[in-house]
Amino acid sequence: MYYGFYVRTTMHYSIRPQASNTRLNPFQCILASIITVALKSMFMKCGELKRIYAVSKIDFMIWIVSFACTAFIDVMEGLAISILFALFTVICRSQWPKWQFFFESTQEEQDGDKQSSNPDVCVFRFDGPLLFTNVERFKKGLKRTMDSWMNTWDNGSTGKKVENSDKESSPKRPDTLFKEDSLHSLIIDCSAMAYCDYMAATAFNEVAKDCKDKGGILYIAEALRSALEASGFFKKIEKENVFPTLKDALAIANRNGSALRLLREAKKEQQANQQNSHAPSIAGTSSASLPPTPSSPIVRLSPSMNKK
């Protein structure tokens, strides 16, 4: 007895229509229309490029790269390239974040009050997380801020706002850092610092020590208190100098500066009044300086003249 297996073969489904000269697949124009409708939302966003460019140039570049790669290469490859390009922009922005500073017109910009501007208050803002990769940029930016701020005291320039000033040349720092007749306050706005590492906390300690040695006051707005406390920052700066918002820090700095100016003006006025009270009068000075007036002479006749 012999054993065997049944073998059965059949033609592929697509071979039969081809052999019979028939087409069961949808027409190519219908397939193209389906793809066009699916990509309609992407083409409609071309009208938003002008607004995207005005808001963020980096987002504009990401959109252009994603659209070009998806349209001219392939969907999967374009998606992968766009993701890699977006990650590259994030790395660049964290490595070289923008920084800005403004002084004298700070309160004017906040409240719209031109009479409340204070040239003795400077605000420094660092737009990005403070890490070991950009901590040197933070220090250089803060140094240039101090140089520009102190340069205005001698030149008497108006309020200034600078964004991402990366030029190598910086204004010459005056010989004396802080004037004795005013209270200078430096405010570091940390609202854009999502997180910071140990190197960042060490940089804050160096800034606090330098500002204290120069006779100024350092205020921190919207900082990560846990990281600062762990690094020993509050051993150099009191916790009262750390505020939850920038507006609170500006209010306290302006209040302390105004109070100090009023006290010094009152002290000067008191000293002037004391000098005026101890000054000798004009009549007393003239009588003491002039010699005594001689009395009228008395004429006496000699005895010989009396006999005559």
C-alpha positions as a printed Julia matrix, in Angstrom:
308×3 Matrix{Float64}:
   0.0     0.0     0.0
   1.33    3.33   -0.97
   0.76    6.57    0.91
   0.52    9.93   -0.83
  -0.53   13.57   -0.36
  -2.95   15.54   -2.45
  -1.34   18.59   -4.02
  -3.57   21.45   -5.19
  -2.49   24.73   -6.69
  -4.44   27.76   -7.83
  -3.61   30.92   -9.67
  -3.31   34.23   -7.85
  -6.35   36.42   -7.77
  -4.62   39.27   -9.58
  -3.42   37.06  -12.43
  -6.9    36.17  -13.61
  -8.08   39.74  -14.21
  -4.83   40.46  -15.98
  -5.27   37.44  -18.21
  -8.87   38.35  -18.94
  -7.89   41.96  -19.67
 -10.07   43.43  -16.9
  -9.39   45.97  -14.13
 -10.97   45.56  -10.75
  -8.79   48.17   -8.88
 -10.05   51.78   -8.53
  -9.02   54.26  -11.13
  -5.82   56.24  -10.58
  -7.66   59.57  -10.61
  -9.91   58.42   -7.77
  -6.87   57.36   -5.75
  -5.2    60.72   -6.4
  -8.3    62.59   -5.26
  -8.39   60.58   -2.04
  -4.76   61.48   -1.32
  -5.41   65.15   -2.11
  -8.38   65.3     0.25
  -6.32   63.63    2.97
  -3.57   66.24    2.55
  -6.03   69.14    2.33
  -5.42   70.2     5.93
  -1.69   70.38    5.32
  -2.11   72.56    2.24
  -4.59   74.8     4.03
  -2.0    75.58    6.69
   0.14   77.34    4.08
  -1.97   80.42    4.72
  -0.83   80.46    8.35
   2.89   80.66    7.49
   2.92   84.44    7.76
   1.5    84.35   11.27
   3.78   81.47   12.3
   6.84   83.39   11.07
   5.85   86.45   13.08
   5.42   84.4    16.25
   8.38   82.01   16.01
  10.9    81.66   13.21
  11.97   78.25   14.52
   8.43   76.87   14.23
   8.31   78.28   10.71
  11.49   76.39    9.79
  10.16   73.16   11.32
   6.96   73.45    9.26
   8.85   74.1     6.01
  11.21   71.16    6.55
   8.36   68.8     7.47
   6.25   69.84    4.48
   9.11   69.58    1.98
  10.29   66.18    3.21
   6.77   64.74    3.33
   5.75   66.06   -0.09
   8.91   65.33   -2.07
  10.4    62.27   -0.34
   7.88   60.07    1.45
   5.51   60.17    4.37
   7.53   57.97    6.73
  10.91   59.42    5.8
   9.52   62.95    5.98
   8.08   62.3     9.43
  11.41   60.94   10.69
  13.37   63.89    9.26
  10.95   66.42   10.76
  11.22   64.82   14.21
  15.02   64.86   14.06
  15.03   68.49   12.93
  12.67   69.49   15.76
  14.94   67.77   18.29
  17.92   69.61   16.82
  16.2    72.97   17.31
  15.37   72.08   20.93
  19.03   71.25   21.61
  20.16   74.52   20.04
  17.67   76.56   22.05
  18.72   74.92   25.31
  22.4    75.35   24.51
  22.21   78.99   23.39
  19.1    80.51   24.99
  18.27   84.17   24.66
  18.8    86.64   27.48
  17.73   90.23   27.97
  17.97   93.02   30.49
  16.19   96.3    31.06
  16.48   99.09   33.59
  15.01  102.47   34.5
  11.93  101.94   32.36
  11.06   98.57   33.94
   8.25   99.8    36.16
   7.06  102.04   33.36
   6.64   98.99   31.12
   4.83   97.07   33.87
   2.38   99.72   35.07
   2.52  102.42   32.39
   3.59  105.04   34.94
   6.46  107.21   33.69
   7.02  108.77   37.1
   7.76  105.45   38.8
  10.86  104.59   36.74
  13.87  103.83   38.91
  17.38  103.79   37.38
  18.69  101.98   40.46
  16.8    98.77   39.59
  17.96   96.4    36.85
  16.16   93.22   35.73
  18.0    90.36   34.02
  16.06   87.56   32.31
  17.44   84.25   31.03
  15.07   82.51   28.61
  15.85   78.85   29.08
  16.78   76.17   31.6
  20.06   76.87   33.36
  22.34   73.85   32.92
  26.04   73.1    32.91
  26.0    73.52   29.12
  24.93   77.17   29.19
  25.99   78.37   32.64
  28.96   80.25   31.16
  26.61   82.05   28.82
  24.53   83.05   31.84
  27.59   84.5    33.6
  28.77   86.42   30.52
  25.31   87.83   29.91
  25.01   88.95   33.52
  28.46   90.58   33.38
  27.53   92.52   30.24
  24.3    93.56   31.93
  26.18   94.97   34.92
  28.61   96.82   32.64
  25.84   98.44   30.62
  23.85   99.29   33.73
  26.77  100.94   35.54
  27.79  102.8    32.42
  24.49  104.69   32.46
  25.21  106.15   35.91
  28.15  108.13   34.59
  26.7   109.0    31.19
  23.2   109.67   32.45
  21.52  107.8    29.6
  17.88  106.86   29.53
  16.26  103.51   30.12
  17.43  100.65   27.97
  16.22   97.23   26.95
  18.48   94.75   25.19
  17.56   91.32   23.86
  20.13   88.6    23.28
  23.06   90.96   22.96
  25.91   88.66   21.96
  28.43   91.21   20.77
  31.89   90.84   22.13
  32.4    94.54   22.8
  30.9    95.71   26.07
  30.8    99.16   27.62
  33.65  100.11   29.89
  32.91   99.49   33.54
  33.38  102.55   35.79
  35.89  102.48   38.61
  33.28  102.53   41.37
  30.59   99.92   41.14
  27.75  101.19   43.3
  27.22  104.77   44.35
  26.87  105.46   48.01
  23.94  107.86   47.7
  21.51  105.28   46.29
  20.43  101.68   46.75
  21.08   99.52   43.68
  19.01   96.38   43.22
  19.62   93.59   40.72
  16.63   91.34   39.98
  17.11   88.0    38.21
  13.91   86.8    36.56
  13.87   82.98   36.64
  10.38   82.5    35.24
  11.74   80.88   32.05
  14.05   78.51   33.94
  12.08   75.28   34.01
  14.85   73.49   35.92
  18.45   74.0    36.96
  21.28   71.72   38.01
  24.13   71.96   40.51
  26.26   74.18   38.26
  23.38   76.63   37.98
  22.99   76.83   41.75
  26.75   77.42   42.07
  26.5    80.25   39.55
  23.74   81.85   41.63
  26.0    81.67   44.68
  28.8    83.43   42.8
  26.47   86.17   41.61
  25.09   86.68   45.12
  28.58   86.93   46.62
  29.76   89.38   43.95
  26.69   91.58   44.33
  27.03   91.6    48.12
  30.72   92.52   47.95
  29.94   95.45   45.66
  27.31   96.83   48.01
  24.21   95.98   45.98
  21.12   93.92   46.76
  20.18   90.8    44.78
  16.56   89.76   44.34
  15.4    86.49   42.78
  11.97   86.23   41.13
  10.15   82.93   40.42
  13.11   80.71   41.24
  13.26   77.03   42.21
  13.61   77.38   45.96
  14.37   73.69   46.5
  17.44   73.75   44.27
  18.7    77.01   45.77
  18.21   75.8    49.31
  20.04   72.53   48.62
  23.04   74.41   47.22
  23.41   76.69   50.26
  22.25   79.81   48.43
  20.31   81.15   51.41
  23.5    81.29   53.48
  24.52   84.3    51.39
  21.09   85.72   50.55
  18.11   85.91   52.88
  14.92   84.11   51.96
  13.09   87.44   52.03
  14.94   88.37   48.82
  13.28   85.54   46.86
   9.83   86.42   45.49
   7.16   84.38   43.71
   6.64   86.93   40.91
   8.66   89.63   39.18
   6.08   92.28   40.06
   6.58   91.64   43.78
  10.35   91.93   43.45
  10.03   95.21   41.54
   7.65   96.63   44.13
   9.97   95.79   47.04
  13.07   97.09   45.24
  11.38  100.39   44.34
   9.98  100.76   47.86
  13.35  100.18   49.52
  15.09  102.55   47.12
  12.5   105.29   47.65
  12.64  104.88   51.44
  16.43  105.14   51.43
  16.36  108.27   49.28
  13.81  109.9    51.58
  15.91  109.09   54.65
  19.05  110.54   53.1
  17.24  113.67   51.95
  15.85  114.15   55.45
  19.32  113.65   56.93
  20.84  116.22   54.58
  18.09  118.7    55.4
  18.65  118.14   59.12
  22.39  118.74   58.74
  21.73  121.94   56.79
  19.37  123.2    59.5
  21.95  122.47   62.19
  24.61  124.42   60.3
  22.27  127.39   59.9
  21.36  127.38   63.6
  25.02  127.39   64.74
  26.09  130.17   62.33
  26.77  133.59   64.1
  24.5   136.53   63.33
  25.65  139.46   61.15
  25.2   142.12   63.88
  27.28  140.24   66.41
  30.06  139.72   63.9
  30.22  143.43   62.97
  30.26  144.66   66.59
  32.98  142.24   67.57
  35.18  143.12   64.64
  34.92  146.93   64.96
  37.02  148.75   67.6
  35.21  150.62   70.42
  34.06  154.12   69.52
  36.04  156.77   71.51
  34.07  159.22   73.65
  34.1   162.97   72.93
  37.33  164.69   74.19
  37.17  166.86   77.35
  39.12  170.15   77.11
  40.63  171.4    80.37
  42.16  174.86   80.75
  45.51  175.28   82.4
  45.82  177.6    85.52
  47.68  180.25   83.55
  44.9   180.55   81.07
  42.38  180.85   83.91
  44.2   183.86   85.34
  44.13  185.61   82.06
